[in-house]
Amino acid sequence: MQTVSENNCFGGVQGVYNHTSTACACDMTFGLFMPVEAKDGPVPVLWFLSGLTCTHENAMTKAGAQLWAAEHGIALVFPDTSPRGDDVANDEAYDLGQSAGFYIDATQSPWATHFQMQSYVLHELSELLFENFPLDEQRQSICGHSMGGHGALTLAMKTPGRFASMSAFSPICNPVQSDWGRKQFTAYLGADESEWVKHDATHLMAGSGFNGPVLVDTGTQDQFYDLLKPEGLATAMVARKQNGTFRLQPGYDHSYFFISTFMEDHVAFHADALYGVTA
């Protein structure tokens, strides 16, 4: 692992690091904010998964999360959204290939060689972080935006007991019914739709649900609303009496202006879960 940069930030340190990934068979970069409390021992960690076209840098620089994480003594992890490099498969479209990993493990050529983002986030990057930084492995939560919201919700529901809470901004809620899903799942996973539902938040919620609190925010003026399919997830949450809050925010769109507006709410929500506080 190599240090790209480290900057003082709200009393802590915002770092950027890269390393050679076995899972993705390329070099990967991630951001990590460590609060000042990390000097005294392991701190809780909140993962933030970004969306289509993003790198590790977008949420790190635009979401305004460090201020609120510093207030609660929580670390923030900002992984990249896909493998990258000249030898990594890509597509001319913005929603497939590099910057569009969808946080799944591809099984189809040419994607399977590098696009193993589920394994990368849940296993390889996680192990690297807990080996090298004072992070509390027993206190983790996860959040994400758009494609990353899909990733946060699905990864949390696939790993019961790992994350204390999950939240999302404008998540792709029902990808098997959306062009933001059907296209990518066909490419990455093949034509068997029974494989797709294993990576669909609405189906996972209807099946196993989540063993912790959930917070979802979507703007009513989101320009991609029809692709996100929020109705399916909301219905599934109600049907299984999921401990959660699903909010439609009047007038807000899909941008980081929306995310930064409600980031304080999300970090406080996760802090309650990570510190065992009943909201």
Short mmCIF file of C-alpha atoms in Angstrom, two decimals:
data_model
loop_
_atom_site.label_atom_id
_atom_site.label_comp_id
_atom_site.label_asym_id
_atom_site.label_seq_id
_atom_site.Cartn_x
_atom_site.Cartn_y
_atom_site.Cartn_z
CA MET A 1 0.00 0.00 0.00
CA GLN A 2 1.30 3.45 -0.92
CA THR A 3 0.26 6.85 0.40
CA VAL A 4 -0.87 9.21 -2.36
CA SER A 5 -1.72 12.10 -0.05
CA GLU A 6 -2.61 12.92 3.55
CA ASN A 7 -4.18 16.21 4.65
CA ASN A 8 -5.31 17.49 8.02
CA CYS A 9 -9.10 17.64 8.06
CA PHE A 10 -11.39 18.62 10.97
CA GLY A 11 -8.76 17.53 13.47
CA GLY A 12 -8.20 14.21 11.73
CA VAL A 13 -6.55 13.13 8.49
CA GLN A 14 -8.02 12.67 5.03
CA GLY A 15 -5.80 10.23 3.20
CA VAL A 16 -5.70 8.73 -0.27
CA TYR A 17 -3.94 5.40 -0.79
CA ASN A 18 -3.37 2.90 -3.59
CA HIS A 19 -2.47 -0.75 -3.63
CA THR A 20 -2.29 -3.72 -5.95
CA SER A 21 -5.55 -5.63 -5.83
CA THR A 22 -5.63 -9.39 -6.23
CA ALA A 23 -9.43 -9.42 -6.53
CA CYS A 24 -9.51 -6.85 -9.35
CA ALA A 25 -6.12 -7.75 -10.85
CA CYS A 26 -5.06 -4.09 -11.07
CA ASP A 27 -4.04 -1.17 -8.92
CA MET A 28 -6.87 0.33 -6.86
CA THR A 29 -7.17 3.66 -5.05
CA PHE A 30 -9.29 4.53 -2.01
CA GLY A 31 -9.86 7.45 0.33
CA LEU A 32 -9.90 7.14 4.12
CA PHE A 33 -10.79 9.81 6.70
CA MET A 34 -9.49 9.07 10.18
CA PRO A 35 -10.86 11.22 13.05
CA VAL A 36 -8.59 12.49 15.80
CA GLU A 37 -9.91 9.79 18.16
CA ALA A 38 -8.04 7.18 16.10
CA LYS A 39 -4.84 8.31 17.85
CA ASP A 40 -6.16 6.66 21.02
CA GLY A 41 -7.44 3.39 19.54
CA PRO A 42 -9.78 1.78 17.01
CA VAL A 43 -12.75 3.85 15.84
CA PRO A 44 -16.03 2.86 14.15
CA VAL A 45 -16.09 2.97 10.35
CA LEU A 46 -18.67 4.14 7.81
CA TRP A 47 -18.26 2.96 4.23
CA PHE A 48 -19.45 5.28 1.44
CA LEU A 49 -19.97 3.71 -2.00
CA SER A 50 -20.19 6.17 -4.90
CA GLY A 51 -22.22 6.00 -8.11
CA LEU A 52 -21.82 5.84 -11.87
CA THR A 53 -18.97 7.89 -13.41
CA CYS A 54 -17.42 8.48 -9.96
CA THR A 55 -14.06 7.57 -8.45
CA HIS A 56 -13.04 7.45 -4.79
CA GLU A 57 -12.71 11.22 -5.01
CA ASN A 58 -16.28 12.44 -5.67
CA ALA A 59 -17.87 11.79 -2.29
CA MET A 60 -14.60 12.47 -0.52
CA THR A 61 -14.53 16.05 -1.85
CA LYS A 62 -18.23 16.87 -2.41
CA ALA A 63 -20.38 15.11 0.20
CA GLY A 64 -19.24 17.13 3.22
CA ALA A 65 -19.14 13.97 5.33
CA GLN A 66 -15.86 14.58 7.18
CA LEU A 67 -17.25 17.37 9.37
CA TRP A 68 -20.03 15.18 10.69
CA ALA A 69 -17.84 12.08 10.96
CA ALA A 70 -15.34 14.10 13.01
CA GLU A 71 -18.09 15.18 15.39
CA HIS A 72 -18.95 11.54 16.08
CA GLY A 73 -15.42 10.10 15.98
CA ILE A 74 -16.14 7.90 12.96
CA ALA A 75 -13.80 6.93 10.12
CA LEU A 76 -14.97 7.16 6.50
CA VAL A 77 -13.92 4.81 3.70
CA PHE A 78 -14.33 5.90 0.06
CA PRO A 79 -13.58 2.99 -2.31
CA ASP A 80 -13.34 3.40 -6.06
CA THR A 81 -16.34 2.35 -8.15
CA SER A 82 -14.58 -0.15 -10.42
CA PRO A 83 -11.22 -1.55 -11.50
CA ARG A 84 -9.21 0.69 -13.83
CA GLY A 85 -6.30 0.51 -16.25
CA ASP A 86 -5.39 0.14 -19.91
CA ASP A 87 -5.86 -3.62 -19.76
CA VAL A 88 -9.20 -3.45 -17.91
CA ALA A 89 -12.28 -4.08 -20.06
CA ASN A 90 -14.37 -0.99 -20.78
CA ASP A 91 -17.31 0.24 -22.81
CA GLU A 92 -18.02 3.52 -24.58
CA ALA A 93 -21.18 4.00 -22.51
CA TYR A 94 -20.83 5.71 -19.13
CA ASP A 95 -22.98 3.08 -17.39
CA LEU A 96 -20.96 -0.03 -18.22
CA GLY A 97 -17.33 -0.88 -17.60
CA GLN A 98 -14.89 1.40 -15.80
CA SER A 99 -16.68 3.61 -13.23
CA ALA A 100 -19.65 1.23 -13.39
CA GLY A 101 -18.70 -1.85 -11.39
CA PHE A 102 -22.13 -2.17 -9.69
CA TYR A 103 -20.45 -3.77 -6.63
CA ILE A 104 -20.93 -7.32 -7.93
CA ASP A 105 -18.54 -10.09 -8.98
CA ALA A 106 -18.76 -10.51 -12.76
CA THR A 107 -18.86 -14.04 -14.17
CA GLN A 108 -18.88 -13.23 -17.90
CA SER A 109 -16.07 -12.41 -20.33
CA PRO A 110 -14.41 -9.94 -20.69
CA TRP A 111 -15.53 -8.55 -17.34
CA ALA A 112 -14.80 -11.44 -14.98
CA THR A 113 -11.02 -10.93 -15.02
CA HIS A 114 -11.18 -7.58 -13.23
CA PHE A 115 -14.73 -6.72 -12.20
CA GLN A 116 -14.87 -8.38 -8.77
CA MET A 117 -16.07 -5.39 -6.79
CA GLN A 118 -18.15 -7.32 -4.25
CA SER A 119 -15.14 -9.40 -3.23
CA TYR A 120 -12.92 -6.33 -3.32
CA VAL A 121 -15.07 -4.25 -0.97
CA LEU A 122 -16.24 -6.96 1.40
CA HIS A 123 -12.99 -8.88 1.68
CA GLU A 124 -9.78 -7.53 0.15
CA LEU A 125 -10.09 -3.82 0.91
CA SER A 126 -11.67 -4.57 4.26
CA GLU A 127 -8.77 -6.80 5.29
CA LEU A 128 -6.25 -4.21 4.13
CA LEU A 129 -7.94 -1.47 6.15
CA PHE A 130 -8.24 -3.40 9.39
CA GLU A 131 -4.64 -4.60 9.15
CA ASN A 132 -3.18 -1.14 8.59
CA PHE A 133 -5.40 1.38 10.39
CA PRO A 134 -6.94 1.61 13.90
CA LEU A 135 -10.48 0.70 12.82
CA ASP A 136 -13.00 -1.25 14.89
CA GLU A 137 -14.04 -4.27 12.81
CA GLN A 138 -16.99 -4.91 15.13
CA ARG A 139 -18.52 -1.48 14.43
CA GLN A 140 -19.18 -0.94 10.73
CA SER A 141 -22.00 0.76 8.83
CA ILE A 142 -22.49 1.43 5.13
CA CYS A 143 -23.94 4.17 2.94
CA GLY A 144 -23.98 4.95 -0.78
CA HIS A 145 -25.36 7.02 -3.62
CA SER A 146 -27.16 5.86 -6.78
CA MET A 147 -25.22 2.80 -8.04
CA GLY A 148 -23.39 3.00 -4.72
CA GLY A 149 -26.71 3.11 -2.90
CA HIS A 150 -27.57 -0.13 -4.67
CA GLY A 151 -24.20 -1.47 -3.54
CA ALA A 152 -24.61 -0.35 0.08
CA LEU A 153 -28.07 -1.89 0.44
CA THR A 154 -27.27 -5.16 -1.29
CA LEU A 155 -23.88 -5.76 0.32
CA ALA A 156 -25.34 -5.10 3.76
CA MET A 157 -28.25 -7.48 3.24
CA LYS A 158 -25.93 -10.18 1.85
CA THR A 159 -23.75 -10.12 4.98
CA PRO A 160 -26.08 -10.34 8.02
CA GLY A 161 -24.52 -9.08 11.21
CA ARG A 162 -21.62 -7.27 9.57
CA PHE A 163 -23.08 -3.75 9.33
CA ALA A 164 -24.91 -2.09 12.21
CA SER A 165 -26.93 0.13 9.85
CA MET A 166 -27.33 0.90 6.17
CA SER A 167 -28.43 4.02 4.31
CA ALA A 168 -28.61 5.31 0.77
CA PHE A 169 -29.08 8.47 -1.26
CA SER A 170 -31.09 7.95 -4.47
CA PRO A 171 -30.29 4.22 -4.67
CA ILE A 172 -31.00 2.03 -7.67
CA CYS A 173 -33.63 0.07 -5.77
CA ASN A 174 -34.87 -2.50 -8.27
CA PRO A 175 -32.20 -3.02 -10.96
CA VAL A 176 -33.77 -6.15 -12.44
CA GLN A 177 -36.65 -3.90 -13.54
CA SER A 178 -34.49 -0.97 -14.67
CA ASP A 179 -32.21 -0.12 -17.58
CA TRP A 180 -29.72 0.68 -14.80
CA GLY A 181 -29.44 -2.99 -13.96
CA ARG A 182 -30.72 -5.16 -16.76
CA LYS A 183 -28.01 -3.93 -19.12
CA GLN A 184 -25.20 -4.34 -16.60
CA PHE A 185 -26.39 -7.62 -15.12
CA THR A 186 -26.67 -9.13 -18.59
CA ALA A 187 -23.10 -8.08 -19.36
CA TYR A 188 -21.56 -9.00 -16.01
CA LEU A 189 -23.67 -12.00 -14.94
CA GLY A 190 -25.21 -13.40 -18.13
CA ALA A 191 -28.81 -13.91 -19.20
CA ASP A 192 -30.00 -16.00 -16.23
CA GLU A 193 -32.24 -13.60 -14.30
CA SER A 194 -32.25 -15.88 -11.27
CA GLU A 195 -28.67 -14.66 -10.74
CA TRP A 196 -29.72 -11.03 -11.02
CA VAL A 197 -32.17 -11.07 -8.11
CA LYS A 198 -29.30 -11.92 -5.75
CA HIS A 199 -28.07 -8.36 -6.36
CA ASP A 200 -31.39 -6.50 -6.22
CA ALA A 201 -32.23 -4.51 -3.07
CA THR A 202 -35.98 -4.89 -3.51
CA HIS A 203 -35.76 -8.67 -3.83
CA LEU A 204 -33.30 -8.95 -0.93
CA MET A 205 -35.53 -6.78 1.26
CA ALA A 206 -38.56 -8.91 0.42
CA GLY A 207 -36.54 -12.04 1.20
CA SER A 208 -34.23 -11.63 4.17
CA GLY A 209 -34.46 -7.91 4.92
CA PHE A 210 -31.86 -6.27 7.14
CA ASN A 211 -31.17 -6.89 10.81
CA GLY A 212 -30.69 -3.23 11.66
CA PRO A 213 -32.05 0.25 10.92
CA VAL A 214 -32.34 1.60 7.36
CA LEU A 215 -32.48 5.17 6.04
CA VAL A 216 -33.17 6.01 2.39
CA ASP A 217 -33.47 9.52 0.89
CA THR A 218 -34.55 10.21 -2.70
CA GLY A 219 -35.36 13.59 -4.24
CA THR A 220 -38.73 14.11 -5.86
CA GLN A 221 -37.07 16.00 -8.72
CA ASP A 222 -34.41 13.35 -9.28
CA GLN A 223 -33.79 13.31 -13.03
CA PHE A 224 -33.20 9.55 -12.89
CA TYR A 225 -36.22 8.74 -10.71
CA ASP A 226 -37.73 6.30 -13.23
CA LEU A 227 -34.45 4.36 -13.35
CA LEU A 228 -34.15 4.15 -9.56
CA LYS A 229 -37.51 2.39 -9.03
CA PRO A 230 -37.91 3.48 -5.37
CA GLU A 231 -41.50 2.21 -5.13
CA GLY A 232 -40.40 -1.43 -5.13
CA LEU A 233 -38.04 -1.05 -2.19
CA ALA A 234 -40.48 1.07 -0.20
CA THR A 235 -43.22 -1.52 -0.71
CA ALA A 236 -40.90 -4.35 0.32
CA MET A 237 -39.85 -2.48 3.48
CA VAL A 238 -43.46 -1.94 4.49
CA ALA A 239 -44.44 -5.54 3.72
CA ARG A 240 -41.80 -7.02 6.01
CA LYS A 241 -42.14 -4.27 8.67
CA GLN A 242 -38.49 -3.35 8.23
CA ASN A 243 -37.02 -1.06 10.87
CA GLY A 244 -36.38 1.87 8.58
CA THR A 245 -37.24 5.27 7.16
CA PHE A 246 -37.84 5.97 3.47
CA ARG A 247 -37.99 9.68 2.70
CA LEU A 248 -38.92 11.51 -0.48
CA GLN A 249 -37.29 14.95 -0.29
CA PRO A 250 -39.37 17.61 -2.12
CA GLY A 251 -37.56 19.46 -4.90
CA TYR A 252 -34.19 17.71 -4.62
CA ASP A 253 -32.38 16.10 -7.55
CA HIS A 254 -29.64 13.46 -7.96
CA SER A 255 -26.65 15.73 -7.34
CA TYR A 256 -24.10 16.08 -4.57
CA PHE A 257 -25.93 19.24 -3.50
CA PHE A 258 -28.71 16.87 -2.44
CA ILE A 259 -26.29 14.49 -0.73
CA SER A 260 -24.48 17.22 1.18
CA THR A 261 -27.81 18.66 2.38
CA PHE A 262 -28.77 15.46 4.18
CA MET A 263 -25.35 14.03 4.99
CA GLU A 264 -25.53 15.23 8.60
CA ASP A 265 -28.70 13.17 9.05
CA HIS A 266 -27.09 10.06 7.62
CA VAL A 267 -23.89 10.26 9.67
CA ALA A 268 -25.88 10.87 12.86
CA PHE A 269 -28.15 7.94 11.98
CA HIS A 270 -25.14 5.65 11.61
CA ALA A 271 -23.50 7.05 14.76
CA ASP A 272 -26.56 6.03 16.77
CA ALA A 273 -26.26 2.48 15.49
CA LEU A 274 -22.48 2.28 15.81
CA TYR A 275 -22.50 3.54 19.39
CA GLY A 276 -25.57 1.55 20.39
CA VAL A 277 -27.82 4.58 20.87
CA THR A 278 -31.56 4.18 20.32
CA ALA A 279 -32.77 6.95 18.04
#
